[in-house]
Short mmCIF file of C-alpha atoms in Angstrom, two decimals:
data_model
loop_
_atom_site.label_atom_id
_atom_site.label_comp_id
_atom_site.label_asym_id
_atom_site.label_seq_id
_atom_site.Cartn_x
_atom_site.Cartn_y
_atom_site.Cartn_z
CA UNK A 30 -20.66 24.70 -0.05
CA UNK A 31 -21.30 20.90 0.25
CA UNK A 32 -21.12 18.91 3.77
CA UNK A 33 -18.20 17.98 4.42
CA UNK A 34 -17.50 14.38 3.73
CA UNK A 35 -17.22 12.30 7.62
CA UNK A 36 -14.46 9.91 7.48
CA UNK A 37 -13.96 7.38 10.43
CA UNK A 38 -10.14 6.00 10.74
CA UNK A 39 -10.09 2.01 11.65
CA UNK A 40 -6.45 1.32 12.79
CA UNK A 41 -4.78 3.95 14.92
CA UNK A 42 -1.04 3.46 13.73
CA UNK A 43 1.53 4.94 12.04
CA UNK A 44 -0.78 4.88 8.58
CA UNK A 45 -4.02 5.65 10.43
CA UNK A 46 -2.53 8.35 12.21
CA UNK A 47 -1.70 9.47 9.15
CA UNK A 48 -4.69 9.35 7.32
CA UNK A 49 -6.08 11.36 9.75
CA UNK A 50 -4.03 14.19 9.62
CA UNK A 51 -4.43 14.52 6.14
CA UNK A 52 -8.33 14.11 6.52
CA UNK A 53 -8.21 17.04 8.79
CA UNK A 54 -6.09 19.34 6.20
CA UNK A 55 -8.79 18.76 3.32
CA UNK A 56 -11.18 21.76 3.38
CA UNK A 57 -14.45 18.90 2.67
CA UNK A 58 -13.60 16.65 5.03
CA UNK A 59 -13.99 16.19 8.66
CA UNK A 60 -12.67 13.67 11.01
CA UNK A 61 -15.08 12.30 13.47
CA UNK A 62 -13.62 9.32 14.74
CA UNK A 63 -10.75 6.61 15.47
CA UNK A 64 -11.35 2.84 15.44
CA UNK A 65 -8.94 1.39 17.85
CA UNK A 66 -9.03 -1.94 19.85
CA UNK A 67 -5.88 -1.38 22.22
CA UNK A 68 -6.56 0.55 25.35
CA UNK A 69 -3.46 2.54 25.46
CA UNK A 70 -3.46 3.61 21.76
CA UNK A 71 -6.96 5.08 22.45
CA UNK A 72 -6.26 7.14 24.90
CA UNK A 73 -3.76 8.54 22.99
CA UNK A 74 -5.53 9.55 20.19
CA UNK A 75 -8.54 10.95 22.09
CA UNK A 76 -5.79 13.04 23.69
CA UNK A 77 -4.41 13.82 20.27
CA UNK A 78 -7.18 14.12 17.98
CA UNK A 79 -10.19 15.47 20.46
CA UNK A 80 -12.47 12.65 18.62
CA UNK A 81 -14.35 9.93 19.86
CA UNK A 82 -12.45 6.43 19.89
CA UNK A 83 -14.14 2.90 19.54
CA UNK A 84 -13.07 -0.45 20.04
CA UNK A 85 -14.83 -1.59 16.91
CA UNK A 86 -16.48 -0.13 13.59
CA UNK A 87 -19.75 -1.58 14.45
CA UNK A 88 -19.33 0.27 17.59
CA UNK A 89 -18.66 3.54 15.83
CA UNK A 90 -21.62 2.55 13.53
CA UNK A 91 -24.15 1.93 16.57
CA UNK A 92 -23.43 5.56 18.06
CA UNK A 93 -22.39 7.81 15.05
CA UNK A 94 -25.41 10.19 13.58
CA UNK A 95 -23.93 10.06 10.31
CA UNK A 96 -20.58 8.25 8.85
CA UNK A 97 -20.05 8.58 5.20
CA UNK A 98 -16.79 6.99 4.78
CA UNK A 99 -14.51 4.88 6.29
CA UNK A 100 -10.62 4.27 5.85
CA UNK A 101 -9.47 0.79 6.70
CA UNK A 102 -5.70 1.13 8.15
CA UNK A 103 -5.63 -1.98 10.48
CA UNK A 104 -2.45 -4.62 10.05
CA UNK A 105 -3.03 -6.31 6.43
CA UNK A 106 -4.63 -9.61 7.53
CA UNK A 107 -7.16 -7.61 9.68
CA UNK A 108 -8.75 -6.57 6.90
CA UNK A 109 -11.90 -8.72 7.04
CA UNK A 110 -14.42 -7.62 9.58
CA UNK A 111 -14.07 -4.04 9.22
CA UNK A 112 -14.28 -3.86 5.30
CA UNK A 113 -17.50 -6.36 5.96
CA UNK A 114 -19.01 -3.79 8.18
CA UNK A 115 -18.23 -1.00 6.32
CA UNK A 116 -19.36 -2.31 2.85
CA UNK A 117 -22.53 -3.59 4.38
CA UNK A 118 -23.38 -0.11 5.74
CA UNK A 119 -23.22 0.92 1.86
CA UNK A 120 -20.15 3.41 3.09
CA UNK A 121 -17.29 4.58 0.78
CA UNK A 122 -14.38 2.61 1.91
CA UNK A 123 -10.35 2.63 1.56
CA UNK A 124 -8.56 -0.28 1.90
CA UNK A 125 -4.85 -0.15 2.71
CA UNK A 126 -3.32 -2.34 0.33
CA UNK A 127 -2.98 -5.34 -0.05
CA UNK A 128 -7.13 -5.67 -0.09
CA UNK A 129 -6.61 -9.30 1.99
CA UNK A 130 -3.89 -11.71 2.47
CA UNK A 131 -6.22 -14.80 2.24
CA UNK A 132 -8.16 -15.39 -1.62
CA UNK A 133 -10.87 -16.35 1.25
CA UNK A 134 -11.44 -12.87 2.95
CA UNK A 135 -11.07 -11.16 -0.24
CA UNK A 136 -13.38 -12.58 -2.28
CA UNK A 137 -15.73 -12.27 1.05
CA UNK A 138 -15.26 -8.57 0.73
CA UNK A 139 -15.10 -8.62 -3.24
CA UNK A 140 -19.05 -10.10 -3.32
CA UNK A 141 -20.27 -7.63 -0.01
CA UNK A 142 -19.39 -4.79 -2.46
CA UNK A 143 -22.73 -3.99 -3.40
CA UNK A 144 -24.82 -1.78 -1.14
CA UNK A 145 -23.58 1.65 -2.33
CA UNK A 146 -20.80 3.39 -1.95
CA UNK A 147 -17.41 3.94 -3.34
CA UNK A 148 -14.65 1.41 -2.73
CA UNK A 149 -11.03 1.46 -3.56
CA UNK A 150 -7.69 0.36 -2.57
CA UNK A 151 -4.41 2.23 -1.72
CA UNK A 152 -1.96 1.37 -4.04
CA UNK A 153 -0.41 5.13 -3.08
CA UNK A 154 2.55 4.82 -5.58
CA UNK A 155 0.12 5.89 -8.42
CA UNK A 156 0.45 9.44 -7.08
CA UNK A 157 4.17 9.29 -7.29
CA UNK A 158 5.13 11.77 -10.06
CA UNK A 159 8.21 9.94 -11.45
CA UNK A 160 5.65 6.91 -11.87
CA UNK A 161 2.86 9.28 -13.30
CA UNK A 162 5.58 10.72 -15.75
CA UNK A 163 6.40 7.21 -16.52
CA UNK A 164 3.15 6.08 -17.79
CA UNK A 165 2.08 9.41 -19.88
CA UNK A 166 5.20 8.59 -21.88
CA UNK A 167 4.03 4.65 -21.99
CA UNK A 168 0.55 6.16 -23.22
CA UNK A 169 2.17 8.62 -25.83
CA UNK A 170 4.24 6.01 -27.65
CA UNK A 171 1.84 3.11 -26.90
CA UNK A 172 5.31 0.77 -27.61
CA UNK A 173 4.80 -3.51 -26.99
CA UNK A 174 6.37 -3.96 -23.32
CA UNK A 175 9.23 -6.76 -22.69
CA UNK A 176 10.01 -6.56 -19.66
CA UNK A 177 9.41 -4.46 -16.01
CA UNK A 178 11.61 -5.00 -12.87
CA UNK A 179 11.43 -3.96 -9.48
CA UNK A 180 13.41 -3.71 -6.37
CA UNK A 181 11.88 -3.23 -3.28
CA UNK A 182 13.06 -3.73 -0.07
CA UNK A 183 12.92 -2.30 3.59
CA UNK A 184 15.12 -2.33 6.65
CA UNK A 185 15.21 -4.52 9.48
CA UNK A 186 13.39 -2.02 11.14
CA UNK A 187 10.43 -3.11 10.14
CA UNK A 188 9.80 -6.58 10.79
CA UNK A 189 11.88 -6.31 13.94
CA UNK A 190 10.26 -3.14 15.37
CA UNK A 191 7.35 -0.98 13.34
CA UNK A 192 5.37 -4.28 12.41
CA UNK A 193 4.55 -6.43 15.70
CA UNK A 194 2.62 -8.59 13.47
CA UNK A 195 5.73 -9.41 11.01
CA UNK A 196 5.55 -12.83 11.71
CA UNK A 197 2.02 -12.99 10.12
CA UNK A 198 3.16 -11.61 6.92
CA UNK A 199 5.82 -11.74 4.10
CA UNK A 200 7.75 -9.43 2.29
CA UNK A 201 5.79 -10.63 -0.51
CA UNK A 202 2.42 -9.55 1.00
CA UNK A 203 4.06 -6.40 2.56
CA UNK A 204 5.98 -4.98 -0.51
CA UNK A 205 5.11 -6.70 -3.71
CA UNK A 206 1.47 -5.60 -4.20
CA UNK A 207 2.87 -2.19 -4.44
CA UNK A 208 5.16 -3.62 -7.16
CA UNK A 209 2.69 -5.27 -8.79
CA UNK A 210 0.04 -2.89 -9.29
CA UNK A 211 2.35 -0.54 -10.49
CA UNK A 212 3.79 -2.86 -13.38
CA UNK A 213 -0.24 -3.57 -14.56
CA UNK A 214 -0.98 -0.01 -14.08
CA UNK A 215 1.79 0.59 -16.39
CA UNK A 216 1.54 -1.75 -18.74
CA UNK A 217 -2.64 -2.26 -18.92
CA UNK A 218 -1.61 -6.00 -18.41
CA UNK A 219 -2.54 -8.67 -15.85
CA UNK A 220 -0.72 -11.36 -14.22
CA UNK A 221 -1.12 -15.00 -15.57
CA UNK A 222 1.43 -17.03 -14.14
CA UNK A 223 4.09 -16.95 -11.38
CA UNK A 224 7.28 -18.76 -10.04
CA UNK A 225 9.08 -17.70 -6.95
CA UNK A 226 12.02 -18.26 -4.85
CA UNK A 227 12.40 -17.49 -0.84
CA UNK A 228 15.40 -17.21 1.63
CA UNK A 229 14.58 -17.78 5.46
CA UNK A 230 18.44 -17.41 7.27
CA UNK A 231 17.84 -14.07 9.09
CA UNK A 232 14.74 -13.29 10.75
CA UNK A 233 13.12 -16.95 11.36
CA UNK A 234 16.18 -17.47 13.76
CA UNK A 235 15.36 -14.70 15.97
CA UNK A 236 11.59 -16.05 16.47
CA UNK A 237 9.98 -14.06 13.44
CA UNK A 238 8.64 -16.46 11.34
CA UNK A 239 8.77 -15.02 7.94
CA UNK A 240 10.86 -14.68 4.43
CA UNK A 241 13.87 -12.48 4.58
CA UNK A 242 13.57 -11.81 0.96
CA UNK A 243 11.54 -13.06 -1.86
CA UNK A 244 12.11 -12.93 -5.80
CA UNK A 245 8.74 -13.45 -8.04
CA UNK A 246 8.67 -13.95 -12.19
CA UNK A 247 4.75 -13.33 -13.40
CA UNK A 248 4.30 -13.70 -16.98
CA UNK A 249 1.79 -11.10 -18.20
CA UNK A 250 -1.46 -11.49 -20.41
CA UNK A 251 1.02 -9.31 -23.53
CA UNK A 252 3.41 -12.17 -23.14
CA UNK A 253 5.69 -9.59 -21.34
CA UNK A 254 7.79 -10.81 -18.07
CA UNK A 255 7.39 -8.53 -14.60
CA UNK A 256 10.60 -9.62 -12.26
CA UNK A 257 9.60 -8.65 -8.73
CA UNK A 258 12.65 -8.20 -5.55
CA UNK A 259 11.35 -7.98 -2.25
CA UNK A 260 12.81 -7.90 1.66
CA UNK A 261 12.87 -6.44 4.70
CA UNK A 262 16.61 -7.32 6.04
CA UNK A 263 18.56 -4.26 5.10
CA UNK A 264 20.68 -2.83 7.14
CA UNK A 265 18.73 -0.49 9.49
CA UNK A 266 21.71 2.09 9.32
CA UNK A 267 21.23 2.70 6.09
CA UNK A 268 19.55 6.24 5.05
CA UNK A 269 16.21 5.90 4.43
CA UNK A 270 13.61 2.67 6.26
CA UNK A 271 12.87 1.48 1.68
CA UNK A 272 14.36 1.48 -1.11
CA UNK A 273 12.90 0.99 -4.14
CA UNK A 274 13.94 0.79 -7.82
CA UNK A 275 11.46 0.14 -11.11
CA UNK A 276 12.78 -0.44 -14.25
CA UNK A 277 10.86 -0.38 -17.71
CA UNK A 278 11.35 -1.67 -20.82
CA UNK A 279 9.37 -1.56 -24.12
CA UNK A 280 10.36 -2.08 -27.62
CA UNK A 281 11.74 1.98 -27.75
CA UNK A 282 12.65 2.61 -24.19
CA UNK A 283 14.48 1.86 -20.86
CA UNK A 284 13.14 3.53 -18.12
CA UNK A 285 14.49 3.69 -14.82
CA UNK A 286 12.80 5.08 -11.78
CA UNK A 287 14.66 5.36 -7.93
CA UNK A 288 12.39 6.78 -5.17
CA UNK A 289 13.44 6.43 -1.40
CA UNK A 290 13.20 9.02 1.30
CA UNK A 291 17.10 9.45 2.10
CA UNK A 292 17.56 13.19 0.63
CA UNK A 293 20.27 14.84 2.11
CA UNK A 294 23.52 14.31 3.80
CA UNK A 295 24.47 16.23 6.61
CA UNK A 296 27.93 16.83 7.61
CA UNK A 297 29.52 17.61 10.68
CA UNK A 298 32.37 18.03 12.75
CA UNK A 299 31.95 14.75 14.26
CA UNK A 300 29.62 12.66 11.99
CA UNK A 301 27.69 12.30 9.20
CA UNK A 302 23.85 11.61 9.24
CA UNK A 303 21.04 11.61 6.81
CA UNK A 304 18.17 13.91 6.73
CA UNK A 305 15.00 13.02 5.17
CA UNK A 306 13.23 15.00 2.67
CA UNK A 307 10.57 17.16 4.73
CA UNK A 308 7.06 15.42 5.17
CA UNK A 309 5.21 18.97 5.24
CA UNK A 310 5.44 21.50 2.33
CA UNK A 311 6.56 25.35 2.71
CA UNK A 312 2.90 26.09 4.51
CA UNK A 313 3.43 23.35 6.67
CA UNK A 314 0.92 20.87 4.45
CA UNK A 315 0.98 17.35 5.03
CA UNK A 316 2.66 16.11 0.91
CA UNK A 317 3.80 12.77 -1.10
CA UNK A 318 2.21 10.06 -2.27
CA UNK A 319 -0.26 8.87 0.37
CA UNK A 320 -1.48 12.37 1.15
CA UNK A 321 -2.20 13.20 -2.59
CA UNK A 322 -4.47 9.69 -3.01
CA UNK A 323 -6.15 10.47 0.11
CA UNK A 324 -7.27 13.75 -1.19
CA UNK A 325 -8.29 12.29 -4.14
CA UNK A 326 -10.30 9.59 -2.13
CA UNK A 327 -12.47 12.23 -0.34
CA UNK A 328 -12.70 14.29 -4.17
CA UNK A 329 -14.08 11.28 -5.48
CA UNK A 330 -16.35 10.06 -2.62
CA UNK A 331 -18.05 13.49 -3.03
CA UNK A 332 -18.09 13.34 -6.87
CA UNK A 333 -15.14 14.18 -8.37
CA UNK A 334 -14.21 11.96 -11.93
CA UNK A 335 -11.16 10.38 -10.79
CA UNK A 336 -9.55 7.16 -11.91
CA UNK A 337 -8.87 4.88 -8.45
CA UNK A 338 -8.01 1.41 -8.40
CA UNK A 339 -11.24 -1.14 -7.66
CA UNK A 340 -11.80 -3.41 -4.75
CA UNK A 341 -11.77 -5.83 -8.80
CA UNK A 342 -8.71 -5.32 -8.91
CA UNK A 343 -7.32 -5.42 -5.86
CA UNK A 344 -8.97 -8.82 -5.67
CA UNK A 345 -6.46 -9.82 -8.87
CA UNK A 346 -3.35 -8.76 -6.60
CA UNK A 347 -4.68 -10.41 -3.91
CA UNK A 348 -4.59 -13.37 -6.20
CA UNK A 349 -1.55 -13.03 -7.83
CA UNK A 350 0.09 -12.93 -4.33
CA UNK A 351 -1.65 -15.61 -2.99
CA UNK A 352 -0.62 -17.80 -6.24
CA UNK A 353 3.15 -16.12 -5.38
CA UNK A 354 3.04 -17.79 -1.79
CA UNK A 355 1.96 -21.31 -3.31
CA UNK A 356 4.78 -20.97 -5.65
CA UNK A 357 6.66 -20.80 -2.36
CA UNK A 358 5.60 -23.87 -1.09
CA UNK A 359 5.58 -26.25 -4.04
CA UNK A 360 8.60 -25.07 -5.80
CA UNK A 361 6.55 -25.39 -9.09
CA UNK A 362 4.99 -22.51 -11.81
CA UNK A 363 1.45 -21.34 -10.25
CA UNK A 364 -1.00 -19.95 -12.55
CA UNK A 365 -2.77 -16.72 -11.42
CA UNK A 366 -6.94 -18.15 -11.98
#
């Protein structure tokens, strides 16, 4: 039996925490510590994980005997010092998507990619079967693609309460790289050029200082068009926190894809409330999406042949966004250099 592969966690929130569970359910993998810069948080993981928790990943670096990999799970536009520290130490790395929210700190982390190591980015919905069913049948009839569409959108709930840092992002730096990757991963196409449109009535009134919703057009290197919806001003009554819908088109077909989390209705005497579809499998195993490429992370880091999405490519989302967000501001086409 190998060593099992050490993982470090930097970010101790909802999708570190996470991360680390599902580190401590592989059978190669071992957690041996949180990167966390907020004092309470720490504590809290010490007292929930029974691992050593530093302020910094340099810190971790300075006192660890041995760190193989690292996953990066800090707020989006933290991305920077972390991901320099880790690629410089010539660790594997995962980046929480998007890979940077300035063309600045990802091309910094783009051209420190080079001492070693294996480096990829979380664009999770690749592990979502409905998608993965989706693009065998793409591959098998190998049909010209016209057009792909996607809705995705959250509740208020999450600029307003899960995302203190709201106000430093956009629904189109939040939601759309998900969106995005998934219509190149599709279609084998990349983004050339991009108009978009923004609405700011809702959430820049109450002091957050961001889009409620965002619509995108790229046009694609086959000529095809990729229509992207994004917000985050739902209702936050409604059943599940995202809802997201992907349509398909190619010469032959019309696919349509819905994936949320709202599963079931429950009905009772007095009310009725939704129950989400259960996070843990019969055996009590951490499943979906996330847990599934974070298996595959530690498979590959230790020498599996797996196909994951490259820090090169996250770079082009980065990109693409960033050209999104000038589109934004000048009201004009932006091409995607």
């Amino acid at each position: 039996m190998t060593n099992p592969l050490k993982i470090g966690v930097v970010g101790g929130g909802i999708r570190g925490t996470m991360y680390a569970q599902a580190i401590r359910e592989h059978p190669s993998a071992e957690l041996v510590a949180f990167c966390e810069p907020s004092p309470t948080r720490a504590e809290a993981l010490k007292a929930g994980y029974d691992v050593p928790v530093f302020p910094s990943l340099s810190a971790l670096l300075e006192s660890a005997d041995t760190l193989d990999a690292v996953i990066i799970a800090t707020p989006d536009h933290l991305h920077l010092d972390a991901g320099l520290t880790a690629l410089d130490a010539g660790l594997h790395v995962l980046f929480e998507k998007p890979l940077a929210t300035t063309l600045e700190d990802s091309s910094a982390l783009l051209a420190h990619a080079v001492n070693g190591g294996k480096h990829t980015v979380g664009f999770e919905n690749r592990w979502h079967p409905k998608f993965q069913t989706v693009k065998a049948l793409l591959d098998e009839t190998g049909a010209p693609m016209v057009a792909q569409r996607a809705m995705l959108q959250d509740t208020d709930f999450v600029p307003r309460t899960m995302l203190p840092w709201a106000g430093q992002s956009t629904p189109g730096w939040f939601l759309m790289p998900h969106s995005l990757d998934m219509a190149m991963w599709l279609s084998g196409t990349t983004p050339i050029e991009v108009f978009a449109r923004g609405v700011r009535k809702i959430l820049e009134p109450d002091g957050i200082d961001t889009f409620d919703r965002i619509t995108a057009s790229f046009r694609m290197s086959d000529d095809s068009i990729v229509t992207l919806d994004s917000g985050w001003v739902l209702p936050a009554a409604r059943p599940a926190v995202f809802e997201f819908r992907f349509e398909v088109e190619t010469r032959d077909d019309h696919f349509e894809v819905e994936i949320d989390r709202s599963g079931i209705t429950r009905f009772t005497a007095d009310a009725a409330n939704y129950v989400g579809l259960a996070g843990r499998d019969h055996r009590g195993r951490l499943q979906g999406s996330p847990i599934e490429m974070t298996k595959d992370f530690i498979d590959w880091c230790l020498g599996a042949d797996l196909s994951m999405p490259s820090l090169e490519h996250g770079h082009l989302v980065t990109k693409a966004i960033h050209a999104l967000h000038e589109s934004l501001r000048t009201s004009s086409n932006c091409p995607i250099d």
